XYZ file of C-alpha atoms in Angstrom:
356
model
C 79.727 76.989 107.048
C 80.996 77.645 103.498
C 83.376 80.763 103.793
C 86.324 79.724 101.018
C 86.568 78.596 97.626
C 87.671 75.215 98.726
C 84.509 75.427 101.225
C 82.761 75.326 98.143
C 84.713 72.570 96.483
C 84.033 70.137 99.338
C 80.348 70.980 99.163
C 79.830 69.844 95.639
C 78.672 66.235 96.697
C 75.971 67.411 99.046
C 74.612 70.492 97.434
C 74.462 69.089 93.618
C 73.374 65.453 94.606
C 70.464 67.388 96.686
C 69.609 69.392 93.262
C 69.094 66.127 91.701
C 66.555 64.021 94.302
C 63.524 63.332 92.135
C 61.302 65.700 93.983
C 63.845 68.650 93.718
C 63.733 67.876 89.946
C 60.029 68.367 89.643
C 59.671 71.420 91.338
C 62.795 72.759 89.553
C 61.742 71.692 86.265
C 58.071 72.521 86.183
C 58.008 76.065 84.354
C 60.362 74.559 81.850
C 58.070 70.989 81.260
C 55.093 73.520 81.315
C 56.563 75.703 78.579
C 58.183 72.144 76.515
C 54.346 71.047 76.653
C 53.147 74.096 75.140
C 55.340 74.187 72.300
C 56.723 70.778 71.754
C 60.367 69.515 71.252
C 62.911 72.426 69.751
C 64.680 71.887 66.272
C 67.683 73.589 67.154
C 68.531 75.157 70.477
C 70.845 78.006 71.282
C 72.418 78.615 74.403
C 73.731 82.270 75.648
C 76.284 81.790 77.986
C 79.986 83.527 78.739
C 82.714 82.617 81.166
C 82.290 79.528 83.276
C 78.724 79.326 82.571
C 79.616 78.945 79.150
C 82.699 76.405 79.605
C 80.385 74.104 81.642
C 77.273 74.132 79.137
C 79.700 73.596 76.208
C 80.981 70.599 78.087
C 77.397 69.154 77.979
C 76.901 70.119 74.394
C 77.697 66.915 72.685
C 75.825 65.008 75.546
C 72.413 67.472 74.442
C 72.841 66.662 70.986
C 72.772 63.027 71.191
C 70.012 63.044 73.745
C 67.618 65.177 72.072
C 68.654 64.554 68.510
C 69.017 68.283 67.385
C 71.748 70.840 66.897
C 72.816 72.535 70.504
C 74.576 76.211 69.651
C 76.343 77.526 72.156
C 76.858 81.301 71.631
C 78.585 84.033 73.549
C 75.809 86.631 74.182
C 77.924 89.451 72.310
C 77.996 88.055 69.009
C 74.308 87.385 69.095
C 73.406 91.178 69.912
C 76.546 92.800 68.068
C 76.533 90.939 65.066
C 72.606 89.483 65.009
C 74.230 85.653 64.625
C 71.111 83.504 64.649
C 70.017 80.763 63.158
C 66.350 80.427 61.497
C 65.502 77.352 62.903
C 66.571 77.994 66.493
C 62.899 77.654 68.365
C 64.142 77.606 72.120
C 67.198 79.798 73.668
C 68.707 79.078 76.785
C 70.292 81.952 78.662
C 72.759 80.683 81.501
C 74.240 82.937 84.417
C 74.914 81.493 87.762
C 74.119 84.745 89.612
C 71.977 86.119 86.736
C 73.718 89.703 86.463
C 75.789 88.826 83.531
C 75.459 92.161 81.438
C 76.085 90.775 77.965
C 73.658 87.625 78.869
C 70.857 90.219 80.093
C 71.251 92.141 76.833
C 70.937 89.108 74.292
C 68.128 88.092 76.684
C 66.149 91.407 76.038
C 66.536 90.864 72.084
C 65.364 87.244 72.356
C 62.154 88.448 74.174
C 61.626 90.863 71.314
C 62.054 87.939 68.702
C 59.197 85.944 70.532
C 61.553 82.695 70.653
C 61.050 81.199 74.078
C 63.710 81.724 76.492
C 64.850 79.317 79.263
C 67.290 80.970 81.901
C 68.966 78.411 84.029
C 69.987 80.549 87.229
C 70.868 79.649 90.977
C 69.424 83.123 91.836
C 65.775 82.658 90.468
C 64.927 86.403 91.464
C 67.615 87.833 89.454
C 67.809 90.421 86.443
C 67.948 87.459 83.947
C 65.366 85.303 85.644
C 62.479 87.800 85.172
C 63.091 88.047 81.476
C 62.182 84.103 81.032
C 59.232 82.309 79.814
C 60.515 79.704 82.399
C 63.016 79.499 84.712
C 65.139 76.250 85.563
C 66.912 76.653 89.113
C 69.954 75.291 89.515
C 68.827 74.312 93.285
C 72.332 74.972 95.110
C 71.506 78.262 96.473
C 74.218 81.032 96.556
C 77.468 80.550 96.070
C 79.180 83.063 98.254
C 82.833 82.896 97.163
C 83.791 85.080 93.712
C 85.139 81.847 91.948
C 82.582 79.295 90.823
C 83.005 75.791 91.345
C 79.682 74.601 92.500
C 77.744 76.500 89.953
C 79.746 74.957 87.325
C 79.154 71.608 88.499
C 75.498 72.382 88.910
C 75.276 73.795 85.554
C 76.598 70.779 83.622
C 74.256 68.713 85.750
C 71.182 70.754 85.112
C 72.001 71.190 81.564
C 72.354 67.461 81.207
C 68.853 66.754 82.923
C 67.129 69.649 80.494
C 68.450 67.549 77.826
C 66.499 64.400 78.770
C 63.703 66.699 79.392
C 63.589 67.888 75.901
C 63.945 63.991 74.984
C 60.728 63.175 76.500
C 58.929 65.760 74.757
C 60.417 64.415 71.525
C 59.646 61.098 72.680
C 63.281 60.003 72.119
C 64.548 57.280 74.479
C 67.323 57.912 76.332
C 69.712 55.174 77.313
C 70.319 54.232 80.586
C 74.239 55.548 80.295
C 73.277 58.780 79.374
C 69.899 59.670 81.284
C 68.885 61.466 84.431
C 69.523 58.317 86.453
C 73.571 58.548 84.920
C 73.896 61.989 86.144
C 72.671 61.316 89.519
C 75.235 58.049 89.955
C 77.708 60.279 88.836
C 76.850 62.841 90.952
C 76.903 60.723 93.973
C 80.702 59.285 93.417
C 81.842 62.930 94.115
C 83.404 62.331 97.491
C 85.641 59.348 95.671
C 86.364 62.080 93.120
C 87.538 64.735 95.675
C 89.583 61.779 97.331
C 91.086 60.695 93.959
C 91.106 64.610 92.624
C 93.575 65.908 95.610
C 96.154 63.854 94.156
C 96.463 66.674 91.488
C 96.298 69.484 93.914
C 98.987 67.164 96.421
C 101.555 66.861 93.480
C 104.266 69.029 95.061
C 105.952 69.175 92.011
C 103.197 70.240 89.620
C 102.220 72.915 92.302
C 105.601 74.652 93.229
C 106.855 74.517 89.551
C 103.400 75.829 87.761
C 104.869 79.177 86.077
C 103.107 78.324 82.422
C 100.226 75.549 82.358
C 98.559 74.079 79.098
C 95.613 72.014 79.985
C 94.556 69.779 77.183
C 91.371 67.662 76.532
C 89.467 66.294 73.819
C 85.668 65.728 72.459
C 83.652 67.062 75.639
C 86.688 67.846 77.493
C 87.795 70.667 75.431
C 85.304 72.662 77.542
C 86.687 70.893 80.624
C 90.322 72.434 79.566
C 88.987 75.854 79.195
C 86.949 75.800 82.491
C 90.429 74.659 83.862
C 91.923 77.724 81.953
C 89.596 79.945 83.222
C 89.646 78.519 86.884
C 93.817 78.529 87.085
C 93.886 81.896 85.325
C 91.589 83.912 87.853
C 92.274 82.434 90.903
C 96.187 81.955 90.251
C 97.033 84.712 87.982
C 99.497 82.957 85.643
C 99.656 81.988 81.899
C 97.697 79.558 81.285
C 95.942 77.965 78.120
C 92.875 75.187 77.765
C 93.474 73.539 74.232
C 91.686 70.662 72.229
C 94.457 67.740 71.631
C 94.619 68.730 68.053
C 94.466 72.175 67.653
C 97.192 72.349 70.431
C 99.746 69.763 68.093
C 98.959 72.611 64.920
C 100.866 75.422 66.567
C 101.047 75.957 70.249
C 102.695 72.731 70.828
C 105.759 74.522 69.451
C 105.841 76.971 72.606
C 106.583 74.185 74.873
C 109.609 74.347 76.915
C 111.614 72.023 79.573
C 110.031 74.274 82.557
C 106.442 74.206 81.463
C 103.441 72.198 82.984
C 101.328 70.435 81.040
C 98.231 68.702 81.995
C 95.877 66.273 80.061
C 92.214 64.436 80.262
C 91.606 61.265 79.022
C 88.623 58.924 79.329
C 89.656 55.521 78.331
C 87.905 53.957 75.623
C 86.839 57.416 74.288
C 87.768 57.880 70.593
C 90.749 60.227 71.328
C 92.166 58.256 74.482
C 94.898 56.437 72.118
C 95.853 59.950 71.222
C 96.025 61.401 74.513
C 98.201 58.922 75.583
C 100.504 58.991 72.458
C 100.880 62.748 73.357
C 101.595 62.227 76.831
C 104.329 60.529 76.256
C 105.842 63.107 73.823
C 105.257 65.703 75.967
C 106.947 63.855 78.968
C 109.948 63.968 76.550
C 110.157 67.787 76.396
C 108.578 69.196 79.589
C 109.468 68.229 83.182
C 106.315 68.434 84.406
C 103.542 66.510 82.715
C 100.428 64.518 84.098
C 97.240 63.213 82.890
C 94.125 63.148 84.758
C 91.604 60.292 83.556
C 88.563 58.497 84.575
C 90.430 55.579 84.546
C 93.050 54.128 86.902
C 96.229 55.378 87.995
C 99.384 54.583 86.646
C 102.705 56.171 86.304
C 102.209 59.609 85.395
C 98.438 59.272 85.613
C 96.098 60.401 88.117
C 93.213 58.342 87.877
C 89.725 58.558 89.359
C 88.903 55.077 88.642
C 85.440 55.408 87.637
C 83.042 54.131 84.979
C 81.998 57.103 83.512
C 80.555 57.881 79.888
C 82.666 59.919 77.907
C 79.907 62.443 77.074
C 79.173 62.927 80.850
C 82.904 62.705 81.975
C 83.258 66.603 82.469
C 81.228 66.086 85.280
C 83.980 64.062 87.298
C 87.370 65.561 85.335
C 86.285 69.516 86.057
C 86.713 68.771 90.216
C 90.582 67.556 90.223
C 91.577 71.293 88.227
C 89.268 73.063 90.707
C 91.317 71.321 93.622
C 94.757 72.538 91.524
C 93.339 75.593 91.438
C 92.791 76.256 94.713
C 95.943 74.713 96.071
C 97.997 76.690 93.832
C 96.334 79.975 94.625
C 97.215 79.354 97.944
C 100.634 78.423 97.371
C 101.318 81.643 95.342
C 99.521 83.552 97.972
C 96.768 85.055 96.364
C 94.055 86.525 98.680
C 90.832 85.177 96.730
C 88.428 87.562 98.899
C 89.546 90.157 97.170
C 89.261 90.907 93.179
C 92.856 91.315 91.575
C 91.376 94.787 89.810
C 89.293 97.037 92.197
C 88.161 99.275 88.904
C 87.322 96.382 86.657
C 83.491 96.362 87.393
C 83.127 99.908 87.172
C 84.940 100.072 84.233
C 83.799 97.222 82.086
C 79.860 97.036 83.615
C 80.306 93.036 83.295
C 77.711 92.799 85.855
C 74.490 94.499 87.023
C 74.060 95.146 90.601
């Protein structure tokens, strides 16, 4: 029975894999396929999402643009509603909220409905307030994630958005290479048991858990968003200062904040454009910080926690996010944080970020 964040992390192989079975994909994408058939391939896709949902779709944005051959813009819903930020050529909007109750996303969806632009909603709650506003509902297919802090939902959002890109490519009559298509997503998710086993090395590193006081998580390319999801998960579960940064951006200012006692965690995909630069910076950081580690899709080595997988750079967030989920859980337990209780009891009432 799934009762804790740890249980949800461990449930990902079964639940995300089940959502990608051919029959389930046909069921889940039925209304989206009908919408695309009516309207054709979009020229520009705008995605409205916040929090972990934004991190997840942002991690897949470069993949989606490569697959569909059109721009994909991920936007905070409040920028759209408060400032009217939009693009004249946007002809498909995708709103993402795992539980379908994000008030800012709901407000933005209402604006989209008025504009008449087709709206697809990605959610794990197909009867939610957000879903009823949609022209097409795309169920993540994972059911309810009962804990406060999303892990299954993050992986499922990534996988669902990657499959959506392939569905759009079909309508656009764009061939999708076997390394980036739906079968590639399935193959990666099928390796989740190995990812959990090998990624546990990050959570089991006693030094990285017991000394963590200030953490920087650094990624490049699609894994800038993975780093920001790691920031989100560590901050909300461990309640310590943490930043998720792009490698080059980190080196233009934040690097000078590094202290000997800081924890620096990097992400690497061997063969990717930033791989050599990432390894170079890891060596530099290790000279100035006592707690430095790199999580890599490649093999393990000194200072490197390797998942030992052959995963394309554009789909690597699907696996690199999981070790940081494991680390967040283990660190929260070491720090004695009760994840069944929200940190601020009056937050939802004061800020009304969710609707019931």
